[in-house]
């Protein structure tokens, strides 16, 4: 297997190769670091590359292979961490250059889990400023670009994570999702992205922030990789305000389960924000046709998301204010959102409204097992396409584009983005499967069947080969 093939090998398979001594952790890290050095200047997927730390960790793990028999599941597999999450001793900028000297002395809970699983961290990937936008173009940093077509965005806010995985600059990535920030980049870059249920993955050391709308999760090349990483990072962390029991059997085992006879709803329209473009519509329609062929019942139907729009915007604004970054250091859209931030009472009323509407949306799943939606309402935009718009115009465009995503954040339900084809610009298109609360296993089983029927792993961006 040559170096390019290794760089695009699924993470689960890399872990197997390491355990069987067919490749060493050090060899893998060196391959990925060389690729980062060569491709990242054009791609903008990493803010910080921790080469020395990664090499030292990989060297130690390579030496451990000589004597160790019991190894964690992803021993020696290279991973990236989104720059909204802290890694002890490594710069964490949150996508703002004012924080270039911010070096935390602790790991976020999800990073602790990642280290316990045996991963080797290559660096911190690019994010939009404080995770606010579905494109990754923060002031003071190179914009992140889509490896399938460098003129286009890889999405956001986990845009750097998705670009890195798609270009073979890491085996798998950690992302986070507060309104589509895992699913959108996965969709833009032809990857699998899981937004877990609320309480599935810890937010330690933070507790309840913004009503629990944001969660950590995997961005991967295959359903099996994403499922296995979700197994590794799931679980209660002391003091978590929300938690779920570990799945039985595992999420990885769910990839081998055949599910059928499900009641599946679908829609290509998100009221009141718009209808999906032709590419995204076709992705949904082709997917539900396949699901029907697999023995499921499909019906065009969708909950009403319109009651979420105003309260979600208020919570979004509060998140900007909670960052503590002064207005003059923020990008124009975030500055505009900060200026609109209301009182604590308004924020609490918005959270209550989100919860009321969320109950109505979750009740829809008393009648359906899965909802199939587009991930975004149209194909990826060009890098800088909305930069000249007024903040209000840009924000309205953002809300319309990401319309299928925030509902699952409000309700806390699981959702998975899955690639299904390409648009006319050679950029991937995807679909989103939304499941019942805490029912990631059903989504993973269904996604694995779709993936088996329409394999994707053989696709690689020409830029990265």
CSV table of C-alpha atoms in Angstrom, one decimal:
chain,number,residue,atom,x,y,z
A,1,UNK,CA,0.0,0.0,0.0
A,2,UNK,CA,1.5,3.3,-1.0
A,3,UNK,CA,1.5,6.5,1.1
A,4,UNK,CA,-1.5,8.1,-0.7
A,5,UNK,CA,-3.5,4.9,-0.2
A,6,UNK,CA,-2.6,4.9,3.5
A,7,UNK,CA,-3.6,8.5,3.9
A,8,UNK,CA,-7.1,7.7,2.6
A,9,UNK,CA,-7.5,4.4,4.4
A,10,UNK,CA,-10.4,4.3,6.9
A,11,UNK,CA,-9.4,4.9,10.5
A,12,UNK,CA,-10.7,1.5,11.7
A,13,UNK,CA,-8.6,-0.2,9.1
A,14,UNK,CA,-5.5,1.9,10.1
A,15,UNK,CA,-6.1,0.8,13.7
A,16,UNK,CA,-6.1,-2.9,12.5
A,17,UNK,CA,-2.9,-2.4,10.5
A,18,UNK,CA,-1.2,-0.9,13.5
A,19,UNK,CA,-2.3,-3.7,15.8
A,20,UNK,CA,-0.9,-6.2,13.3
A,21,UNK,CA,2.4,-4.3,13.0
A,22,UNK,CA,1.9,-3.8,9.3
A,23,UNK,CA,2.4,0.0,9.8
A,24,UNK,CA,3.6,1.9,12.7
A,25,UNK,CA,2.1,5.0,14.4
A,26,UNK,CA,5.3,6.9,13.5
A,27,UNK,CA,5.1,6.0,9.8
A,28,UNK,CA,1.5,7.2,9.7
A,29,UNK,CA,2.1,10.5,11.5
A,30,UNK,CA,5.0,11.3,9.2
A,31,UNK,CA,2.8,10.6,6.1
A,32,UNK,CA,0.1,12.9,7.3
A,33,UNK,CA,2.5,15.7,8.4
A,34,UNK,CA,4.2,15.6,5.0
A,35,UNK,CA,0.8,15.9,3.3
A,36,UNK,CA,-0.2,18.8,5.7
A,37,UNK,CA,3.1,20.6,4.8
A,38,UNK,CA,2.4,20.2,1.1
A,39,UNK,CA,-1.3,20.8,0.9
A,40,UNK,CA,-2.4,22.9,3.8
A,41,UNK,CA,-1.1,26.2,2.5
A,42,UNK,CA,-3.7,25.9,-0.3
A,43,UNK,CA,-6.4,24.3,1.7
A,44,UNK,CA,-6.3,26.3,5.0
A,45,UNK,CA,-7.6,23.3,6.9
A,46,UNK,CA,-5.3,23.6,10.0
A,47,UNK,CA,-4.7,26.7,12.1
A,48,UNK,CA,-2.1,24.9,14.2
A,49,UNK,CA,0.0,21.8,13.4
A,50,UNK,CA,1.5,20.2,16.5
A,51,UNK,CA,4.2,18.3,14.6
A,52,UNK,CA,6.7,17.9,17.5
A,53,UNK,CA,4.0,16.7,19.9
A,54,UNK,CA,2.6,14.3,17.3
A,55,UNK,CA,5.9,12.8,16.4
A,56,UNK,CA,6.9,12.3,20.1
A,57,UNK,CA,3.5,10.7,20.8
A,58,UNK,CA,3.8,8.4,17.7
A,59,UNK,CA,7.3,7.5,18.6
A,60,UNK,CA,6.3,6.4,22.1
A,61,UNK,CA,3.4,4.4,20.7
A,62,UNK,CA,5.6,2.7,18.1
A,63,UNK,CA,7.9,1.6,20.9
A,64,UNK,CA,4.9,0.4,22.9
A,65,UNK,CA,3.9,-1.9,20.1
A,66,UNK,CA,6.9,-4.1,20.9
A,67,UNK,CA,5.7,-5.1,24.3
A,68,UNK,CA,2.0,-4.1,24.6
A,69,UNK,CA,-0.8,-6.6,23.9
A,70,UNK,CA,-3.8,-4.6,25.2
A,71,UNK,CA,-4.2,-1.5,23.1
A,72,UNK,CA,-7.1,1.0,23.0
A,73,UNK,CA,-9.3,0.9,19.9
A,74,UNK,CA,-7.6,3.7,17.9
A,75,UNK,CA,-4.1,3.3,19.1
A,76,UNK,CA,-1.7,5.4,16.9
A,77,UNK,CA,-4.4,6.6,14.5
A,78,UNK,CA,-3.9,10.3,13.6
A,79,UNK,CA,-6.8,12.7,14.3
A,80,UNK,CA,-7.4,16.4,14.2
A,81,UNK,CA,-9.2,18.6,16.9
A,82,UNK,CA,-11.4,21.5,16.0
A,83,UNK,CA,-10.1,24.9,17.3
A,84,UNK,CA,-13.2,25.4,19.4
A,85,UNK,CA,-12.0,22.6,21.7
A,86,UNK,CA,-9.0,22.9,24.1
A,87,UNK,CA,-6.0,20.7,24.1
A,88,UNK,CA,-3.6,21.3,27.0
A,89,UNK,CA,-0.5,23.2,25.9
A,90,UNK,CA,-1.8,24.0,22.4
A,91,UNK,CA,-3.1,27.3,21.1
A,92,UNK,CA,-6.9,27.6,21.0
A,93,UNK,CA,-8.1,30.6,19.0
A,94,UNK,CA,-11.8,30.0,18.5
A,95,UNK,CA,-11.2,31.4,15.1
A,96,UNK,CA,-10.3,34.9,16.3
A,97,UNK,CA,-6.7,36.3,16.0
A,98,UNK,CA,-7.1,38.1,19.3
A,99,UNK,CA,-6.7,34.7,20.9
A,100,UNK,CA,-3.5,33.6,19.2
A,101,UNK,CA,-1.8,33.6,22.6
A,102,UNK,CA,-4.5,31.6,24.3
A,103,UNK,CA,-2.8,28.4,25.5
A,104,UNK,CA,-5.1,26.4,27.8
A,105,UNK,CA,-3.6,24.1,30.4
A,106,UNK,CA,-6.4,21.5,30.2
A,107,UNK,CA,-8.1,19.2,27.8
A,108,UNK,CA,-11.8,19.4,27.0
A,109,UNK,CA,-13.6,16.2,28.0
A,110,UNK,CA,-14.0,15.0,24.4
A,111,UNK,CA,-10.2,15.4,23.9
A,112,UNK,CA,-9.6,13.4,27.1
A,113,UNK,CA,-11.8,10.6,25.6
A,114,UNK,CA,-9.9,10.9,22.2
A,115,UNK,CA,-6.5,10.5,24.0
A,116,UNK,CA,-7.9,7.5,26.0
A,117,UNK,CA,-8.9,5.9,22.7
A,118,UNK,CA,-5.3,6.0,21.6
A,119,UNK,CA,-5.5,8.6,18.9
A,120,UNK,CA,-2.5,10.8,18.0
A,121,UNK,CA,-3.4,14.5,17.6
A,122,UNK,CA,-1.9,16.2,14.6
A,123,UNK,CA,-3.2,19.7,15.3
A,124,UNK,CA,-6.1,22.1,15.5
A,125,UNK,CA,-8.4,22.6,12.5
A,126,UNK,CA,-9.9,25.8,11.2
A,127,UNK,CA,-13.2,27.0,12.4
A,128,UNK,CA,-15.4,30.0,11.6
A,129,UNK,CA,-15.1,32.8,14.2
A,130,UNK,CA,-16.5,31.3,17.5
A,131,UNK,CA,-18.3,28.7,15.4
A,132,UNK,CA,-20.9,31.1,14.1
A,133,UNK,CA,-21.0,30.5,10.4
A,134,UNK,CA,-21.5,27.7,7.8
A,135,UNK,CA,-18.3,28.8,6.0
A,136,UNK,CA,-14.8,29.0,7.4
A,137,UNK,CA,-13.3,32.4,6.6
A,138,UNK,CA,-12.2,34.0,9.9
A,139,UNK,CA,-10.4,37.3,9.7
A,140,UNK,CA,-6.6,36.9,10.2
A,141,UNK,CA,-6.5,33.3,8.9
A,142,UNK,CA,-6.5,31.9,5.4
A,143,UNK,CA,-9.9,30.7,4.4
A,144,UNK,CA,-10.6,27.0,4.5
A,145,UNK,CA,-11.3,25.6,1.0
A,146,UNK,CA,-13.0,22.6,-0.3
A,147,UNK,CA,-10.6,20.0,-1.6
A,148,UNK,CA,-13.0,18.9,-4.3
A,149,UNK,CA,-13.0,22.4,-5.8
A,150,UNK,CA,-10.8,25.0,-4.1
A,151,UNK,CA,-13.0,27.8,-5.3
A,152,UNK,CA,-15.7,26.6,-2.9
A,153,UNK,CA,-16.2,26.5,0.9
A,154,UNK,CA,-15.8,23.3,2.9
A,155,UNK,CA,-18.7,24.6,5.0
A,156,UNK,CA,-18.5,25.5,8.7
A,157,UNK,CA,-18.0,25.8,11.4
A,158,UNK,CA,-16.1,22.5,11.3
A,159,UNK,CA,-14.8,23.4,7.8
A,160,UNK,CA,-11.2,22.8,8.5
A,161,UNK,CA,-11.9,19.4,10.0
A,162,UNK,CA,-13.9,18.2,7.0
A,163,UNK,CA,-11.4,19.6,4.5
A,164,UNK,CA,-8.6,17.8,6.3
A,165,UNK,CA,-10.3,14.4,6.3
A,166,UNK,CA,-11.4,14.8,2.7
A,167,UNK,CA,-7.9,15.7,1.5
A,168,UNK,CA,-6.2,13.0,3.4
A,169,UNK,CA,-4.6,15.3,6.0
A,170,UNK,CA,-5.8,13.2,8.9
A,171,UNK,CA,-7.6,9.8,9.2
A,172,UNK,CA,-10.6,11.2,11.0
A,173,UNK,CA,-11.6,14.4,12.8
A,174,UNK,CA,-13.4,15.7,15.8
A,175,UNK,CA,-16.0,18.4,15.1
A,176,UNK,CA,-18.8,20.1,16.9
A,177,UNK,CA,-22.3,21.0,15.9
A,178,UNK,CA,-24.5,23.8,17.2
A,179,UNK,CA,-26.6,24.3,14.1
A,180,UNK,CA,-25.2,22.0,11.5
A,181,UNK,CA,-21.5,22.5,12.0
A,182,UNK,CA,-20.6,18.8,11.7
A,183,UNK,CA,-23.3,17.9,9.1
A,184,UNK,CA,-22.8,20.8,6.8
A,185,UNK,CA,-19.0,20.5,6.4
A,186,UNK,CA,-19.4,16.7,6.0
A,187,UNK,CA,-21.9,17.3,3.3
A,188,UNK,CA,-19.7,19.9,1.5
A,189,UNK,CA,-16.7,17.6,1.5
A,190,UNK,CA,-18.3,14.2,0.8
A,191,UNK,CA,-17.9,12.7,4.3
A,192,UNK,CA,-20.0,11.1,7.0
A,193,UNK,CA,-20.8,13.4,9.9
A,194,UNK,CA,-22.7,12.4,13.0
A,195,UNK,CA,-24.4,15.0,15.2
A,196,UNK,CA,-25.1,12.8,18.3
A,197,UNK,CA,-28.0,13.1,20.7
A,198,UNK,CA,-27.8,15.6,23.5
A,199,UNK,CA,-26.0,13.9,26.4
A,200,UNK,CA,-24.2,11.3,24.3
A,201,UNK,CA,-20.8,13.1,24.3
A,202,UNK,CA,-19.6,15.2,27.1
A,203,UNK,CA,-19.1,19.0,26.9
A,204,UNK,CA,-16.8,19.0,29.9
A,205,UNK,CA,-15.6,21.1,31.5
A,206,UNK,CA,-18.5,23.2,30.3
A,207,UNK,CA,-21.9,22.2,31.5
A,208,UNK,CA,-25.2,23.5,30.1
A,209,UNK,CA,-24.4,26.2,27.6
A,210,UNK,CA,-27.1,27.7,25.3
A,211,UNK,CA,-29.6,25.0,26.3
A,212,UNK,CA,-27.4,22.1,25.2
A,213,UNK,CA,-27.8,22.8,21.5
A,214,UNK,CA,-24.1,22.2,20.6
A,215,UNK,CA,-22.6,18.7,20.7
A,216,UNK,CA,-19.2,17.1,19.8
A,217,UNK,CA,-19.1,14.4,17.2
A,218,UNK,CA,-17.1,12.6,14.5
A,219,UNK,CA,-16.3,13.5,10.8
A,220,UNK,CA,-15.1,10.5,8.9
A,221,UNK,CA,-14.8,8.8,5.5
A,222,UNK,CA,-17.1,5.9,6.3
A,223,UNK,CA,-20.1,5.1,8.5
A,224,UNK,CA,-18.1,2.5,10.3
A,225,UNK,CA,-15.3,5.0,11.2
A,226,UNK,CA,-17.8,7.5,12.4
A,227,UNK,CA,-19.7,4.9,14.5
A,228,UNK,CA,-16.5,3.5,16.0
A,229,UNK,CA,-15.3,7.0,17.0
A,230,UNK,CA,-18.7,7.8,18.5
A,231,UNK,CA,-18.3,4.7,20.6
A,232,UNK,CA,-14.9,6.0,21.8
A,233,UNK,CA,-16.0,9.5,22.7
A,234,UNK,CA,-19.4,8.7,24.2
A,235,UNK,CA,-20.2,8.4,27.9
A,236,UNK,CA,-20.8,10.2,31.1
A,237,UNK,CA,-18.2,12.6,32.4
A,238,UNK,CA,-18.4,13.6,36.1
A,239,UNK,CA,-20.9,16.4,36.5
A,240,UNK,CA,-22.4,16.4,33.0
A,241,UNK,CA,-25.9,18.0,33.2
A,242,UNK,CA,-27.2,15.6,30.4
A,243,UNK,CA,-26.1,12.0,29.8
A,244,UNK,CA,-27.3,8.9,28.1
A,245,UNK,CA,-26.4,5.2,28.8
A,246,UNK,CA,-23.9,3.5,26.6
A,247,UNK,CA,-25.4,1.8,23.6
A,248,UNK,CA,-25.9,-2.0,23.7
A,249,UNK,CA,-24.5,-3.3,21.4
A,250,UNK,CA,-22.0,-0.7,20.3
A,251,UNK,CA,-22.6,1.9,17.5
A,252,UNK,CA,-19.9,0.1,15.5
A,253,UNK,CA,-21.9,-3.1,15.8
A,254,UNK,CA,-24.9,-1.2,14.5
A,255,UNK,CA,-23.1,-0.9,11.1
A,256,UNK,CA,-23.6,-4.7,10.7
A,257,UNK,CA,-27.2,-4.7,11.7
A,258,UNK,CA,-29.9,-4.9,8.9
A,259,UNK,CA,-32.9,-2.8,9.7
A,260,UNK,CA,-36.0,-2.6,7.6
A,261,UNK,CA,-39.7,-2.0,8.0
A,262,UNK,CA,-39.0,1.5,9.2
A,263,UNK,CA,-41.5,4.4,8.8
A,264,UNK,CA,-39.5,7.1,7.0
A,265,UNK,CA,-40.7,10.6,6.3
A,266,UNK,CA,-38.9,13.0,3.9
A,267,UNK,CA,-39.1,16.5,2.7
A,268,UNK,CA,-37.2,18.9,0.4
A,269,UNK,CA,-38.8,22.0,1.9
A,270,UNK,CA,-38.2,23.7,5.2
A,271,UNK,CA,-41.0,26.0,6.1
A,272,UNK,CA,-40.8,29.0,6.2
A,273,UNK,CA,-37.2,29.3,4.9
A,274,UNK,CA,-37.3,27.7,1.5
A,275,UNK,CA,-37.1,24.7,-0.9
A,276,UNK,CA,-33.9,22.8,-1.7
A,277,UNK,CA,-32.2,23.3,-5.0
A,278,UNK,CA,-32.4,20.7,-7.7
A,279,UNK,CA,-29.2,18.9,-6.7
A,280,UNK,CA,-30.2,18.6,-3.1
A,281,UNK,CA,-33.8,17.6,-4.0
A,282,UNK,CA,-32.4,14.8,-6.2
A,283,UNK,CA,-30.2,13.6,-3.3
A,284,UNK,CA,-33.2,13.2,-1.0
A,285,UNK,CA,-35.5,11.7,-3.7
A,286,UNK,CA,-32.9,9.1,-4.8
A,287,UNK,CA,-32.2,8.2,-1.2
A,288,UNK,CA,-35.8,7.6,-0.2
A,289,UNK,CA,-36.3,5.6,-3.4
A,290,UNK,CA,-33.4,3.3,-2.2
A,291,UNK,CA,-34.8,3.2,1.3
A,292,UNK,CA,-38.2,2.0,-0.1
A,293,UNK,CA,-36.3,-0.7,-2.1
A,294,UNK,CA,-34.7,-1.8,1.2
A,295,UNK,CA,-38.1,-2.6,2.6
A,296,UNK,CA,-39.1,0.6,4.4
A,297,UNK,CA,-42.2,2.7,4.1
A,298,UNK,CA,-41.6,6.2,2.9
A,299,UNK,CA,-44.0,9.2,3.0
A,300,UNK,CA,-43.5,12.9,2.2
A,301,UNK,CA,-44.0,14.6,5.5
A,302,UNK,CA,-42.1,17.0,7.8
A,303,UNK,CA,-42.6,18.7,11.1
A,304,UNK,CA,-43.2,22.5,11.1
A,305,UNK,CA,-39.9,24.1,12.0
A,306,UNK,CA,-41.1,27.7,11.7
A,307,UNK,CA,-41.5,28.3,15.4
A,308,UNK,CA,-37.8,27.7,15.9
A,309,UNK,CA,-36.5,30.5,13.7
A,310,UNK,CA,-36.9,33.5,16.1
A,311,UNK,CA,-35.9,31.8,19.4
A,312,UNK,CA,-32.9,30.0,17.7
A,313,UNK,CA,-31.7,33.4,16.4
A,314,UNK,CA,-31.9,34.9,19.9
A,315,UNK,CA,-29.9,32.0,21.4
A,316,UNK,CA,-27.4,32.3,18.6
A,317,UNK,CA,-26.9,36.0,19.4
A,318,UNK,CA,-26.5,35.1,23.1
A,319,UNK,CA,-23.7,32.7,22.1
A,320,UNK,CA,-21.8,35.6,20.5
A,321,UNK,CA,-22.2,37.7,23.6
A,322,UNK,CA,-21.1,34.8,25.8
A,323,UNK,CA,-17.8,34.5,23.9
A,324,UNK,CA,-16.6,37.6,25.7
A,325,UNK,CA,-14.8,38.9,22.7
A,326,UNK,CA,-15.2,42.7,22.3
A,327,UNK,CA,-17.3,44.0,19.4
A,328,UNK,CA,-14.3,45.7,17.7
A,329,UNK,CA,-12.5,42.3,17.5
A,330,UNK,CA,-15.4,40.5,15.8
A,331,UNK,CA,-16.3,40.0,12.2
A,332,UNK,CA,-19.1,42.2,10.9
A,333,UNK,CA,-21.9,39.5,11.1
A,334,UNK,CA,-20.9,38.6,14.7
A,335,UNK,CA,-20.7,42.3,15.6
A,336,UNK,CA,-24.2,42.8,14.2
A,337,UNK,CA,-25.5,39.8,16.2
A,338,UNK,CA,-23.8,41.1,19.3
A,339,UNK,CA,-25.5,44.5,18.9
A,340,UNK,CA,-28.9,42.8,18.7
A,341,UNK,CA,-28.4,40.7,21.9
A,342,UNK,CA,-31.3,41.3,24.3
A,343,UNK,CA,-31.8,40.9,28.0
A,344,UNK,CA,-31.3,37.7,30.1
A,345,UNK,CA,-35.1,37.5,30.3
A,346,UNK,CA,-35.4,37.5,26.5
A,347,UNK,CA,-32.8,34.8,26.3
A,348,UNK,CA,-34.6,32.6,28.9
A,349,UNK,CA,-37.9,33.1,27.1
A,350,UNK,CA,-36.3,32.0,23.8
A,351,UNK,CA,-34.9,28.9,25.5
A,352,UNK,CA,-38.4,28.1,26.8
A,353,UNK,CA,-39.9,28.6,23.3
A,354,UNK,CA,-37.3,26.4,21.8
A,355,UNK,CA,-38.2,23.7,24.2
A,356,UNK,CA,-42.0,24.1,23.6
A,357,UNK,CA,-41.5,23.8,19.8
A,358,UNK,CA,-39.0,21.0,20.2
A,359,UNK,CA,-41.7,18.9,22.0
A,360,UNK,CA,-43.9,19.3,19.0
A,361,UNK,CA,-41.2,18.3,16.6
A,362,UNK,CA,-40.2,15.2,18.7
A,363,UNK,CA,-43.9,14.2,18.8
A,364,UNK,CA,-43.7,13.8,15.0
A,365,UNK,CA,-41.3,10.9,15.6
A,366,UNK,CA,-44.1,9.0,17.5
A,367,UNK,CA,-45.3,8.2,13.9
A,368,UNK,CA,-42.0,8.0,12.1
A,369,UNK,CA,-38.6,6.4,12.8
A,370,UNK,CA,-36.5,8.6,10.5
A,371,UNK,CA,-36.8,11.9,8.7
A,372,UNK,CA,-34.8,12.3,5.5
A,373,UNK,CA,-33.9,15.9,4.7
A,374,UNK,CA,-31.2,17.8,2.7
A,375,UNK,CA,-28.3,18.9,4.8
A,376,UNK,CA,-28.3,22.4,3.3
A,377,UNK,CA,-30.9,23.9,1.0
A,378,UNK,CA,-28.4,24.4,-1.9
A,379,UNK,CA,-24.9,23.4,-3.0
A,380,UNK,CA,-21.8,25.0,-1.4
A,381,UNK,CA,-21.1,28.6,-2.0
A,382,UNK,CA,-17.8,30.0,-3.3
A,383,UNK,CA,-15.2,31.2,-0.9
A,384,UNK,CA,-15.9,34.8,-0.1
A,385,UNK,CA,-19.2,34.8,-1.9
A,386,UNK,CA,-21.1,36.6,0.8
A,387,UNK,CA,-18.3,38.7,2.1
A,388,UNK,CA,-19.6,41.9,0.5
A,389,UNK,CA,-23.1,41.6,1.8
A,390,UNK,CA,-24.4,43.6,4.7
A,391,UNK,CA,-24.4,41.7,8.0
A,392,UNK,CA,-28.2,41.4,7.9
A,393,UNK,CA,-28.2,40.1,4.3
A,394,UNK,CA,-25.4,37.6,5.0
A,395,UNK,CA,-27.3,36.4,8.1
A,396,UNK,CA,-30.5,35.9,6.2
A,397,UNK,CA,-28.6,33.9,3.6
A,398,UNK,CA,-27.0,31.8,6.3
A,399,UNK,CA,-30.4,31.0,7.9
A,400,UNK,CA,-31.9,29.9,4.6
A,401,UNK,CA,-28.9,27.8,3.6
A,402,UNK,CA,-28.6,25.8,6.8
A,403,UNK,CA,-32.4,25.6,7.4
A,404,UNK,CA,-32.6,21.8,7.6
A,405,UNK,CA,-30.0,21.6,10.4
A,406,UNK,CA,-30.9,23.6,13.6
A,407,UNK,CA,-34.0,21.7,14.5
A,408,UNK,CA,-32.0,18.6,15.6
A,409,UNK,CA,-29.9,20.9,17.7
A,410,UNK,CA,-33.0,22.4,19.4
A,411,UNK,CA,-34.6,19.0,20.0
A,412,UNK,CA,-31.4,17.2,20.9
A,413,UNK,CA,-32.1,14.5,18.4
A,414,UNK,CA,-29.3,12.6,16.5
A,415,UNK,CA,-28.7,13.2,12.8
A,416,UNK,CA,-26.2,12.0,10.3
A,417,UNK,CA,-25.0,13.5,7.0
A,418,UNK,CA,-24.2,11.1,4.2
A,419,UNK,CA,-22.7,11.7,0.7
A,420,UNK,CA,-24.8,10.7,-2.2
A,421,UNK,CA,-23.4,12.4,-5.3
A,422,UNK,CA,-21.8,15.4,-6.9
A,423,UNK,CA,-23.2,18.7,-8.3
A,424,UNK,CA,-22.2,20.3,-11.6
A,425,UNK,CA,-19.1,21.9,-10.0
A,426,UNK,CA,-17.7,18.6,-8.8
A,427,UNK,CA,-18.6,19.3,-5.2
A,428,UNK,CA,-20.4,16.6,-3.2
A,429,UNK,CA,-24.1,16.6,-2.3
A,430,UNK,CA,-25.5,14.8,0.7
A,431,UNK,CA,-28.6,13.9,2.6
A,432,UNK,CA,-29.4,14.1,6.3
A,433,UNK,CA,-31.1,11.3,8.3
A,434,UNK,CA,-32.7,12.5,11.6
A,435,UNK,CA,-33.7,10.0,14.2
A,436,UNK,CA,-35.7,9.5,17.3
A,437,UNK,CA,-34.1,10.8,20.5
A,438,UNK,CA,-31.1,8.7,21.5
A,439,UNK,CA,-31.6,6.4,18.4
A,440,UNK,CA,-28.2,6.9,16.8
A,441,UNK,CA,-27.9,3.1,16.3
A,442,UNK,CA,-30.9,3.1,13.9
A,443,UNK,CA,-29.5,6.0,11.8
A,444,UNK,CA,-26.1,4.3,11.7
A,445,UNK,CA,-27.6,1.0,10.6
A,446,UNK,CA,-29.6,2.7,7.9
A,447,UNK,CA,-26.6,4.8,6.8
A,448,UNK,CA,-24.4,1.7,6.5
A,449,UNK,CA,-27.0,0.1,4.2
A,450,UNK,CA,-27.1,3.2,2.0
A,451,UNK,CA,-23.3,3.3,1.9
A,452,UNK,CA,-23.2,-0.4,0.9
A,453,UNK,CA,-25.7,0.2,-1.9
A,454,UNK,CA,-23.9,3.3,-3.1
A,455,UNK,CA,-20.2,3.0,-2.1
A,456,UNK,CA,-18.4,6.3,-1.7
A,457,UNK,CA,-14.9,5.4,-0.3
A,458,UNK,CA,-13.3,5.1,-3.8
A,459,UNK,CA,-13.9,8.8,-4.5
A,460,UNK,CA,-10.9,11.1,-3.8
A,461,UNK,CA,-10.3,14.8,-4.6
A,462,UNK,CA,-7.9,15.2,-7.5
A,463,UNK,CA,-6.3,18.0,-5.6
A,464,UNK,CA,-5.2,15.6,-2.9
A,465,UNK,CA,-3.8,12.7,-4.9
